[in-house]
mmCIF file of C-alpha atoms in Angstrom:
data_model
loop_
_atom_site.group_PDB
_atom_site.id
_atom_site.type_symbol
_atom_site.label_atom_id
_atom_site.label_comp_id
_atom_site.label_asym_id
_atom_site.label_seq_id
_atom_site.Cartn_x
_atom_site.Cartn_y
_atom_site.Cartn_z
ATOM 1 C CA MET K 1 -0.190 -0.190 0.023
ATOM 2 C CA ARG K 2 1.111 3.462 -0.464
ATOM 3 C CA PHE K 3 0.245 6.824 0.937
ATOM 4 C CA ILE K 4 0.143 10.329 -0.292
ATOM 5 C CA ALA K 5 -0.385 13.730 1.940
ATOM 6 C CA ILE K 6 -2.484 16.310 -0.104
ATOM 7 C CA THR K 7 -3.702 19.844 0.423
ATOM 8 C CA LEU K 8 -6.133 22.398 -1.390
ATOM 9 C CA ILE K 9 -4.640 25.288 0.114
ATOM 10 C CA ALA K 10 -7.752 26.557 1.767
ATOM 11 C CA ARG K 11 -7.369 29.772 3.787
ATOM 12 C CA SER K 12 -9.374 30.240 6.652
ATOM 13 C CA PRO K 13 -9.581 32.792 9.497
ATOM 14 C CA ASP K 14 -7.346 32.279 12.497
ATOM 15 C CA PRO K 15 -9.858 30.936 14.872
ATOM 16 C CA GLN K 16 -8.176 33.119 17.910
ATOM 17 C CA THR K 17 -7.608 36.619 15.872
ATOM 18 C CA GLY K 18 -10.158 36.176 12.784
ATOM 19 C CA GLU K 19 -7.376 37.158 10.849
ATOM 20 C CA LEU K 20 -6.476 35.735 7.327
ATOM 21 C CA THR K 21 -3.039 34.363 6.750
ATOM 22 C CA PRO K 22 -1.556 36.439 4.194
ATOM 23 C CA THR K 23 -1.308 34.516 0.955
ATOM 24 C CA ALA K 24 2.626 34.620 0.431
ATOM 25 C CA GLU K 25 2.572 32.612 3.969
ATOM 26 C CA ARG K 26 0.472 30.652 2.793
ATOM 27 C CA PHE K 27 2.032 29.357 -0.026
ATOM 28 C CA ARG K 28 5.369 29.289 1.826
ATOM 29 C CA GLN K 29 3.827 26.579 4.382
ATOM 30 C CA VAL K 30 2.407 24.331 1.930
ATOM 31 C CA LEU K 31 5.750 24.629 0.731
ATOM 32 C CA ASP K 32 7.152 23.363 4.015
ATOM 33 C CA TYR K 33 4.979 20.240 3.974
ATOM 34 C CA ALA K 34 5.812 19.182 0.695
ATOM 35 C CA ARG K 35 8.995 18.949 1.740
ATOM 36 C CA TYR K 36 8.362 18.096 4.909
ATOM 37 C CA ALA K 37 6.391 15.224 3.408
ATOM 38 C CA GLU K 38 9.445 14.097 1.093
ATOM 39 C CA GLU K 39 11.909 13.938 4.187
ATOM 40 C CA LEU K 40 9.718 11.450 6.192
ATOM 41 C CA GLY K 41 8.947 9.084 3.063
ATOM 42 C CA PHE K 42 5.632 9.876 1.924
ATOM 43 C CA ASP K 43 5.024 8.431 -1.640
ATOM 44 C CA GLY K 44 3.265 11.182 -3.197
ATOM 45 C CA PHE K 45 2.063 14.650 -2.550
ATOM 46 C CA GLY K 46 -1.146 16.512 -3.911
ATOM 47 C CA VAL K 47 -2.318 19.753 -4.787
ATOM 48 C CA GLY K 48 -6.125 20.181 -5.798
ATOM 49 C CA GLU K 49 -7.848 22.745 -8.205
ATOM 50 C CA ARG K 50 -10.330 24.633 -6.872
ATOM 51 C CA HIS K 51 -11.563 27.972 -7.945
ATOM 52 C CA GLU K 52 -13.961 29.608 -5.456
ATOM 53 C CA ARG K 53 -13.382 30.475 -1.921
ATOM 54 C CA PRO K 54 -11.639 29.720 0.618
ATOM 55 C CA PHE K 55 -9.303 27.738 -1.723
ATOM 56 C CA LEU K 56 -5.757 29.346 -3.178
ATOM 57 C CA SER K 57 -5.184 26.468 -5.305
ATOM 58 C CA SER K 58 -6.577 27.594 -8.402
ATOM 59 C CA SER K 59 -3.285 26.881 -10.335
ATOM 60 C CA PRO K 60 -2.142 22.901 -9.726
ATOM 61 C CA ALA K 61 0.044 22.462 -12.696
ATOM 62 C CA VAL K 62 2.350 25.837 -11.603
ATOM 63 C CA TRP K 63 2.566 24.048 -7.924
ATOM 64 C CA LEU K 64 3.267 21.208 -8.583
ATOM 65 C CA SER K 65 5.861 22.525 -11.413
ATOM 66 C CA HIS K 66 7.273 24.446 -8.499
ATOM 67 C CA LEU K 67 7.281 21.328 -5.968
ATOM 68 C CA ALA K 68 9.324 19.418 -9.167
ATOM 69 C CA ALA K 69 12.222 22.121 -8.295
ATOM 70 C CA LEU K 70 12.128 21.343 -4.562
ATOM 71 C CA THR K 71 11.716 17.708 -4.392
ATOM 72 C CA SER K 72 13.763 14.758 -6.211
ATOM 73 C CA ARG K 73 11.741 11.698 -5.290
ATOM 74 C CA ILE K 74 7.859 12.042 -4.070
ATOM 75 C CA ARG K 75 5.364 11.792 -7.051
ATOM 76 C CA LEU K 76 3.265 14.700 -7.535
ATOM 77 C CA PHE K 77 -1.125 14.098 -7.706
ATOM 78 C CA THR K 78 -3.504 15.981 -8.635
ATOM 79 C CA THR K 79 -5.979 16.032 -6.345
ATOM 80 C CA VAL K 80 -8.231 16.509 -8.317
ATOM 81 C CA ALA K 81 -7.512 18.381 -11.710
ATOM 82 C CA THR K 82 -11.076 19.575 -13.033
ATOM 83 C CA LEU K 83 -11.297 19.077 -16.739
ATOM 84 C CA SER K 84 -14.726 20.148 -16.856
ATOM 85 C CA LEU K 85 -13.864 23.690 -16.522
ATOM 86 C CA VAL K 86 -10.839 24.139 -18.669
ATOM 87 C CA ASP K 87 -9.687 23.669 -22.208
ATOM 88 C CA PRO K 88 -8.424 20.183 -22.350
ATOM 89 C CA VAL K 89 -5.949 21.370 -24.885
ATOM 90 C CA ARG K 90 -4.580 24.305 -22.537
ATOM 91 C CA ALA K 91 -4.395 21.633 -19.658
ATOM 92 C CA PHE K 92 -2.606 18.952 -22.167
ATOM 93 C CA GLU K 93 0.263 21.568 -22.571
ATOM 94 C CA ASP K 94 0.953 22.208 -19.282
ATOM 95 C CA TYR K 95 0.374 18.440 -17.978
ATOM 96 C CA ALA K 96 2.900 17.432 -20.744
ATOM 97 C CA THR K 97 5.369 20.430 -19.372
ATOM 98 C CA LEU K 98 5.198 19.438 -15.581
ATOM 99 C CA ASP K 99 5.538 15.673 -17.018
ATOM 100 C CA HIS K 100 8.890 16.654 -18.283
ATOM 101 C CA LEU K 101 9.851 19.155 -15.717
ATOM 102 C CA SER K 102 9.331 16.684 -12.991
ATOM 103 C CA GLY K 103 11.148 13.805 -14.796
ATOM 104 C CA GLY K 104 7.967 11.809 -14.726
ATOM 105 C CA ARG K 105 6.732 12.231 -11.295
ATOM 106 C CA LEU K 106 3.179 13.449 -12.906
ATOM 107 C CA GLU K 107 0.247 11.258 -11.173
ATOM 108 C CA LEU K 108 -3.338 12.787 -12.809
ATOM 109 C CA ILE K 109 -6.041 12.496 -10.652
ATOM 110 C CA ILE K 110 -9.243 14.340 -12.977
ATOM 111 C CA GLY K 111 -12.448 14.724 -11.776
ATOM 112 C CA LYS K 112 -15.730 16.897 -12.485
ATOM 113 C CA GLY K 113 -15.398 19.440 -9.977
ATOM 114 C CA ASN K 114 -17.827 20.607 -7.328
ATOM 115 C CA GLY K 115 -18.933 24.105 -6.197
ATOM 116 C CA SER K 116 -21.330 26.576 -8.142
ATOM 117 C CA ALA K 117 -19.266 29.605 -7.792
ATOM 118 C CA GLN K 118 -16.668 27.819 -10.049
ATOM 119 C CA ARG K 119 -19.360 26.868 -12.758
ATOM 120 C CA ASP K 120 -20.506 30.681 -12.787
ATOM 121 C CA LEU K 121 -17.058 31.659 -13.167
ATOM 122 C CA PHE K 122 -16.272 29.643 -16.216
ATOM 123 C CA ALA K 123 -19.157 29.985 -17.270
ATOM 124 C CA VAL K 124 -20.036 26.197 -17.251
ATOM 125 C CA SER K 125 -23.693 24.749 -16.308
ATOM 126 C CA GLU K 126 -24.198 22.027 -13.858
ATOM 127 C CA ASP K 127 -26.470 20.247 -16.885
ATOM 128 C CA ASP K 128 -23.562 19.935 -18.925
ATOM 129 C CA GLN K 129 -20.219 19.592 -16.310
ATOM 130 C CA TRP K 130 -20.522 15.862 -16.909
ATOM 131 C CA ALA K 131 -20.741 15.982 -20.636
ATOM 132 C CA ARG K 132 -17.720 18.416 -20.357
ATOM 133 C CA ASN K 133 -15.644 16.446 -18.304
ATOM 134 C CA ALA K 134 -16.511 13.409 -20.745
ATOM 135 C CA GLU K 135 -15.394 15.078 -23.996
ATOM 136 C CA SER K 136 -12.546 16.725 -22.089
ATOM 137 C CA LEU K 137 -10.686 13.565 -20.862
ATOM 138 C CA ASP K 138 -11.324 12.151 -24.220
ATOM 139 C CA VAL K 139 -9.369 15.476 -25.957
ATOM 140 C CA PHE K 140 -6.642 15.070 -23.076
ATOM 141 C CA ARG K 141 -6.341 11.192 -23.643
ATOM 142 C CA ARG K 142 -6.034 11.444 -27.252
ATOM 143 C CA LEU K 143 -3.281 14.040 -27.229
ATOM 144 C CA TRP K 144 -0.792 12.103 -24.400
ATOM 145 C CA ALA K 145 -1.096 9.213 -27.021
ATOM 146 C CA ASP K 146 -0.411 11.399 -30.178
ATOM 147 C CA ASN K 147 0.050 14.899 -30.207
ATOM 148 C CA THR K 148 -1.976 15.493 -33.406
ATOM 149 C CA ILE K 149 -5.769 15.318 -33.536
ATOM 150 C CA THR K 150 -8.700 15.947 -35.188
ATOM 151 C CA TYR K 151 -12.081 16.105 -33.116
ATOM 152 C CA ASP K 152 -14.855 17.697 -33.508
ATOM 153 C CA THR K 153 -15.660 19.253 -30.018
ATOM 154 C CA ARG K 154 -19.121 20.172 -28.445
ATOM 155 C CA PHE K 155 -17.577 22.544 -25.917
ATOM 156 C CA ARG K 156 -14.679 24.328 -27.587
ATOM 157 C CA PRO K 157 -13.243 24.986 -31.197
ATOM 158 C CA PRO K 158 -13.239 21.775 -32.984
ATOM 159 C CA LEU K 159 -9.378 20.556 -33.592
ATOM 160 C CA ASP K 160 -8.744 19.864 -37.372
ATOM 161 C CA ASP K 161 -5.501 18.219 -37.410
ATOM 162 C CA ALA K 162 -4.067 20.022 -34.871
ATOM 163 C CA GLU K 163 -0.664 19.657 -33.465
ATOM 164 C CA VAL K 164 0.033 19.965 -29.845
ATOM 165 C CA TRP K 165 3.334 20.630 -27.938
ATOM 166 C CA PRO K 166 5.126 19.542 -26.005
ATOM 167 C CA GLU K 167 5.040 15.390 -26.277
ATOM 168 C CA PRO K 168 4.937 13.960 -22.568
ATOM 169 C CA LEU K 169 7.548 12.028 -21.193
ATOM 170 C CA GLN K 170 5.260 9.725 -19.821
ATOM 171 C CA ARG K 171 3.470 7.761 -22.301
ATOM 172 C CA PRO K 172 1.529 6.496 -21.406
ATOM 173 C CA ILE K 173 0.327 8.407 -18.523
ATOM 174 C CA ARG K 174 -1.869 6.672 -15.717
ATOM 175 C CA ILE K 175 -4.988 8.759 -15.002
ATOM 176 C CA TRP K 176 -7.228 8.423 -11.643
ATOM 177 C CA HIS K 177 -10.500 9.280 -11.707
ATOM 178 C CA GLY K 178 -11.637 11.051 -8.190
ATOM 179 C CA SER K 179 -15.086 10.420 -6.786
ATOM 180 C CA ALA K 180 -17.107 12.004 -4.338
ATOM 181 C CA THR K 181 -20.316 10.296 -4.533
ATOM 182 C CA SER K 182 -21.213 10.120 -8.128
ATOM 183 C CA THR K 183 -21.773 7.039 -10.442
ATOM 184 C CA ALA K 184 -20.883 8.892 -13.642
ATOM 185 C CA SER K 185 -17.245 9.175 -12.412
ATOM 186 C CA ILE K 186 -16.922 5.786 -11.207
ATOM 187 C CA ASP K 187 -18.542 4.596 -14.610
ATOM 188 C CA LEU K 188 -16.099 6.562 -16.791
ATOM 189 C CA ALA K 189 -13.328 5.115 -15.233
ATOM 190 C CA ALA K 190 -14.345 1.436 -15.631
ATOM 191 C CA ARG K 191 -15.246 2.343 -19.568
ATOM 192 C CA TYR K 192 -11.369 3.554 -19.662
ATOM 193 C CA GLY K 193 -9.966 1.240 -17.654
ATOM 194 C CA ASP K 194 -8.653 3.536 -15.172
ATOM 195 C CA PRO K 195 -8.347 3.796 -11.703
ATOM 196 C CA ILE K 196 -10.558 5.436 -9.102
ATOM 197 C CA PHE K 197 -9.885 7.325 -6.085
ATOM 198 C CA SER K 198 -12.638 7.529 -3.581
ATOM 199 C CA ALA K 199 -12.924 11.013 -1.418
ATOM 200 C CA ASN K 200 -14.059 8.903 1.448
ATOM 201 C CA VAL K 201 -14.054 12.112 3.416
ATOM 202 C CA THR K 202 -17.589 13.203 3.812
ATOM 203 C CA ASN K 203 -19.989 10.074 5.152
ATOM 204 C CA ARG K 204 -19.953 6.869 6.859
ATOM 205 C CA ILE K 205 -18.642 3.986 4.821
ATOM 206 C CA SER K 206 -21.635 2.770 3.309
ATOM 207 C CA PRO K 207 -21.733 4.760 0.132
ATOM 208 C CA TYR K 208 -18.203 4.591 -0.663
ATOM 209 C CA THR K 209 -18.529 0.900 -0.464
ATOM 210 C CA ALA K 210 -21.058 0.973 -2.937
ATOM 211 C CA LEU K 211 -19.538 2.982 -5.069
ATOM 212 C CA ILE K 212 -16.338 0.748 -5.003
ATOM 213 C CA ARG K 213 -18.674 -2.306 -5.671
ATOM 214 C CA ARG K 214 -20.115 -0.758 -8.715
ATOM 215 C CA TYR K 215 -16.532 0.010 -10.221
ATOM 216 C CA ARG K 216 -15.665 -2.984 -9.837
ATOM 217 C CA GLU K 217 -18.889 -4.406 -11.354
ATOM 218 C CA GLN K 218 -18.459 -2.047 -14.407
ATOM 219 C CA TRP K 219 -15.077 -2.877 -14.695
ATOM 220 C CA ALA K 220 -15.670 -6.299 -15.296
ATOM 221 C CA ALA K 221 -18.886 -5.413 -17.604
ATOM 222 C CA HIS K 222 -16.270 -3.791 -20.301
ATOM 223 C CA GLY K 223 -14.416 -6.661 -20.084
ATOM 224 C CA HIS K 224 -11.045 -5.246 -17.817
ATOM 225 C CA ASP K 225 -9.036 -7.929 -16.136
ATOM 226 C CA SER K 226 -10.407 -7.778 -12.273
ATOM 227 C CA ALA K 227 -6.592 -8.017 -11.264
ATOM 228 C CA GLU K 228 -6.235 -4.595 -12.548
ATOM 229 C CA ALA K 229 -8.532 -2.467 -11.056
ATOM 230 C CA ALA K 230 -7.072 -0.140 -8.286
ATOM 231 C CA VAL K 231 -8.494 1.609 -5.877
ATOM 232 C CA GLY K 232 -7.060 4.906 -3.826
ATOM 233 C CA ALA K 233 -9.073 5.991 -0.983
ATOM 234 C CA GLY K 234 -9.277 9.521 1.357
ATOM 235 C CA THR K 235 -9.437 10.145 4.776
ATOM 236 C CA ALA K 236 -11.361 12.394 6.914
ATOM 237 C CA GLY K 237 -8.734 13.822 8.895
ATOM 238 C CA LEU K 238 -5.251 12.831 11.005
ATOM 239 C CA SER K 239 -4.206 12.704 14.720
ATOM 240 C CA VAL K 240 -1.771 10.222 15.768
ATOM 241 C CA HIS K 241 -0.063 10.262 19.135
ATOM 242 C CA ARG K 242 1.147 7.249 21.101
ATOM 243 C CA ARG K 243 -1.645 7.854 23.525
ATOM 244 C CA SER K 244 -5.241 7.846 21.787
ATOM 245 C CA GLN K 245 -6.494 10.550 24.478
ATOM 246 C CA ASP K 246 -3.840 13.088 22.945
ATOM 247 C CA ALA K 247 -4.574 12.141 19.599
ATOM 248 C CA VAL K 248 -8.574 13.111 20.418
ATOM 249 C CA ALA K 249 -7.982 16.188 22.220
ATOM 250 C CA ALA K 250 -5.187 17.378 19.667
ATOM 251 C CA TYR K 251 -7.836 16.689 17.057
ATOM 252 C CA ARG K 252 -10.949 18.649 18.854
ATOM 253 C CA PRO K 253 -10.197 22.275 17.403
ATOM 254 C CA ALA K 254 -10.347 20.724 14.009
ATOM 255 C CA PHE K 255 -13.747 18.935 14.939
ATOM 256 C CA ALA K 256 -15.121 22.396 16.221
ATOM 257 C CA GLN K 257 -14.039 24.159 12.455
ATOM 258 C CA TYR K 258 -15.968 20.998 10.820
ATOM 259 C CA LEU K 259 -19.265 21.914 13.126
ATOM 260 C CA ALA K 260 -18.605 25.442 12.574
ATOM 261 C CA ALA K 261 -18.000 25.213 8.883
ATOM 262 C CA HIS K 262 -21.308 23.244 8.621
ATOM 263 C CA ARG K 263 -23.285 25.587 10.593
ATOM 264 C CA GLN K 264 -22.410 28.405 8.223
ATOM 265 C CA SER K 265 -23.381 26.480 5.239
ATOM 266 C CA GLY K 266 -26.195 25.251 6.754
ATOM 267 C CA ALA K 267 -26.439 21.579 5.697
ATOM 268 C CA ASP K 268 -26.284 18.735 8.557
ATOM 269 C CA PRO K 269 -22.869 17.314 9.656
ATOM 270 C CA ALA K 270 -22.634 13.707 9.158
ATOM 271 C CA PHE K 271 -21.137 13.219 12.547
ATOM 272 C CA THR K 272 -22.318 15.307 15.271
ATOM 273 C CA THR K 273 -19.597 14.416 18.217
ATOM 274 C CA LEU K 274 -16.132 14.359 18.210
ATOM 275 C CA ASP K 275 -16.457 10.598 19.391
ATOM 276 C CA GLU K 276 -18.691 9.755 16.694
ATOM 277 C CA PHE K 277 -16.368 11.428 14.746
ATOM 278 C CA VAL K 278 -13.323 9.427 15.711
ATOM 279 C CA THR K 279 -15.255 5.842 15.585
ATOM 280 C CA ASP K 280 -17.508 6.255 12.154
ATOM 281 C CA SER K 281 -15.550 8.584 9.976
ATOM 282 C CA SER K 282 -12.784 7.552 7.922
ATOM 283 C CA ALA K 283 -10.430 9.942 9.936
ATOM 284 C CA LEU K 284 -7.405 8.185 11.757
ATOM 285 C CA ILE K 285 -7.288 9.457 14.949
ATOM 286 C CA GLY K 286 -5.645 7.485 17.665
ATOM 287 C CA SER K 287 -2.953 5.718 18.493
ATOM 288 C CA PRO K 288 -0.663 3.943 15.837
ATOM 289 C CA GLN K 289 -2.372 0.537 16.248
ATOM 290 C CA GLN K 290 -5.939 1.891 16.412
ATOM 291 C CA VAL K 291 -5.060 3.970 12.836
ATOM 292 C CA VAL K 292 -4.091 0.527 11.864
ATOM 293 C CA ASP K 293 -7.117 -0.842 12.789
ATOM 294 C CA LYS K 294 -8.885 1.409 11.030
ATOM 295 C CA VAL K 295 -7.199 1.468 7.902
ATOM 296 C CA HIS K 296 -7.327 -2.393 7.804
ATOM 297 C CA LYS K 297 -11.391 -1.795 8.687
ATOM 298 C CA TYR K 298 -11.569 0.316 5.063
ATOM 299 C CA HIS K 299 -9.369 -2.291 3.309
ATOM 300 C CA GLU K 300 -11.505 -4.881 3.675
ATOM 301 C CA GLN K 301 -14.534 -3.282 2.294
ATOM 302 C CA PHE K 302 -12.476 -1.230 -0.493
ATOM 303 C CA GLY K 303 -9.583 -3.175 -1.440
ATOM 304 C CA HIS K 304 -7.821 -0.141 -1.725
ATOM 305 C CA SER K 305 -3.979 0.240 -2.335
ATOM 306 C CA LEU K 306 -3.654 4.068 -2.306
ATOM 307 C CA VAL K 307 -4.555 6.261 1.019
ATOM 308 C CA HIS K 308 -4.194 10.055 1.254
ATOM 309 C CA VAL K 309 -3.909 11.815 4.307
ATOM 310 C CA GLN K 310 -4.049 15.690 4.999
ATOM 311 C CA ALA K 311 -0.846 17.274 4.299
ATOM 312 C CA GLU K 312 -1.637 20.399 6.776
ATOM 313 C CA PRO K 313 -3.014 21.111 10.219
ATOM 314 C CA GLY K 314 -6.700 22.214 9.612
ATOM 315 C CA GLY K 315 -7.433 23.585 12.818
ATOM 316 C CA ILE K 316 -4.599 21.236 14.608
ATOM 317 C CA GLU K 317 -1.710 22.860 16.204
ATOM 318 C CA PRO K 318 0.713 23.036 13.530
ATOM 319 C CA ALA K 319 3.731 21.184 15.718
ATOM 320 C CA ALA K 320 1.240 18.646 16.771
ATOM 321 C CA HIS K 321 0.153 17.896 13.226
ATOM 322 C CA ARG K 322 4.055 17.458 11.855
ATOM 323 C CA GLU K 323 4.475 14.977 14.861
ATOM 324 C CA SER K 324 0.861 12.775 13.601
ATOM 325 C CA LEU K 325 2.229 12.874 10.526
ATOM 326 C CA ALA K 326 6.145 11.483 11.721
ATOM 327 C CA LEU K 327 4.793 9.123 13.931
ATOM 328 C CA PHE K 328 2.217 7.823 11.170
ATOM 329 C CA GLN K 329 5.309 7.304 8.798
ATOM 330 C CA SER K 330 7.359 5.489 11.535
ATOM 331 C CA ASP K 331 4.664 3.569 13.323
ATOM 332 C CA VAL K 332 1.775 3.174 10.874
ATOM 333 C CA VAL K 333 2.973 3.175 7.427
ATOM 334 C CA PRO K 334 5.392 0.306 8.069
ATOM 335 C CA ALA K 335 2.520 -1.545 9.511
ATOM 336 C CA LEU K 336 0.384 -1.383 6.348
ATOM 337 C CA ARG K 337 2.984 -2.017 3.912
ATOM 338 C CA HIS K 338 2.053 -5.297 3.436
ATOM 339 C CA LEU K 339 -1.052 -4.734 2.075
ATOM 340 C CA PRO K 340 -0.994 -4.726 -1.860
ATOM 341 C CA ASP K 341 0.565 -1.956 -3.998
ATOM 342 C CA PRO K 342 -1.585 -0.714 -7.050
ATOM 343 C CA PRO K 343 -1.726 -3.684 -9.698
ATOM 344 C CA TRP K 344 1.031 -2.255 -11.689
ATOM 345 C CA GLY K 345 3.196 -0.940 -8.728
ATOM 346 C CA TRP K 346 4.527 2.018 -8.503
ATOM 347 C CA GLY K 347 5.875 5.053 -10.524
ATOM 348 C CA SER K 348 5.223 5.184 -14.473
ATOM 349 C CA PRO K 349 3.307 2.311 -16.197
ATOM 350 C CA PRO K 350 5.439 0.652 -18.471
ATOM 351 C CA VAL K 351 5.233 1.021 -21.945
ATOM 352 C CA GLY K 352 3.708 -1.984 -23.490
ATOM 353 C CA SER K 353 1.504 -2.639 -21.061
ATOM 354 C CA SER K 354 -1.913 -2.911 -20.831
ATOM 355 C CA ALA K 355 -2.509 0.274 -19.544
ATOM 356 C CA THR K 356 -1.313 1.945 -22.886
ATOM 357 C CA ALA K 357 -3.539 -1.017 -25.073
ATOM 358 C CA ARG K 358 -6.553 0.599 -22.956
ATOM 359 C CA GLN K 359 -5.466 4.182 -23.162
ATOM 360 C CA GLU K 360 -5.327 3.563 -27.063
ATOM 361 C CA SER K 361 -8.334 1.714 -27.531
ATOM 362 C CA ALA K 362 -10.687 3.267 -25.441
ATOM 363 C CA THR K 363 -13.379 5.220 -27.354
ATOM 364 C CA PRO K 364 -16.381 6.842 -25.738
#
């Protein structure tokens, strides 16, 4: 099993002062956590793409390009790249460039994206967002396989024997599909024979289990080898301490922020008490052994081979969060490495693999 740390670069008011951290300082903090993740031995670091408050992660390709220059080993994930909002040709140019600058360490997770403010900003309607996502993905994939493309697109000017550069370094590249609660994302991934990454952060385990079960059923229905299906899963929080009481106490301010965010939005929280959140959510809160047991519990349902944790504190005192990340790597990860990696192993997919064949043969 592999482990990545991710961030959406949220910028929220300080709970004591009410002041917003300056953007430059928030960026410096993220860079520090990315370098720390590599130092600790995490397998990957991810930056999301959001185009609305309170997030500052509107340019993941720029972010990951900078991180490529500051790191040497860790794989760099888009968590996620919202292809429904951006021109797929521009996205290909950015990520093909990043693929070279990172020495082939790029890992793509794509998704439709959420939030009405983002749709309004890019003049995308809720009704056509899934169709945009599917078309952009197909254009993007075809460009990654061949820089010359003819495509009668619906949502951007048609492409007629168009050449787009640079050519990527990794050919093929693996494309994960990020899914929160949607069967449309699951079905698209299964059709292409792509891995999925379940958000797994909002609800109890059952709806995510149902989506992953559907993914495996659709995967088989499309004729793919069941042994090659791959699943990643998120976690709703992280607080690992030698004593479980200390882990819960350290997470208490973050849970207070969780409740406050729901009150502000008018939505009912899935978990109303911290004890309920610790027990029934995907959050990894407790002693190292309790965290290992929680991952095993989810693995029994998901069969997943990749896990993400929060790279940044998210309401926890920063020093405590750094200690938690370190203890996670030193005491939790070694106890879970025996669980299978993704079926292709780790790193770039080999040329001539079944992934290559699926990329070249997949059609809408």
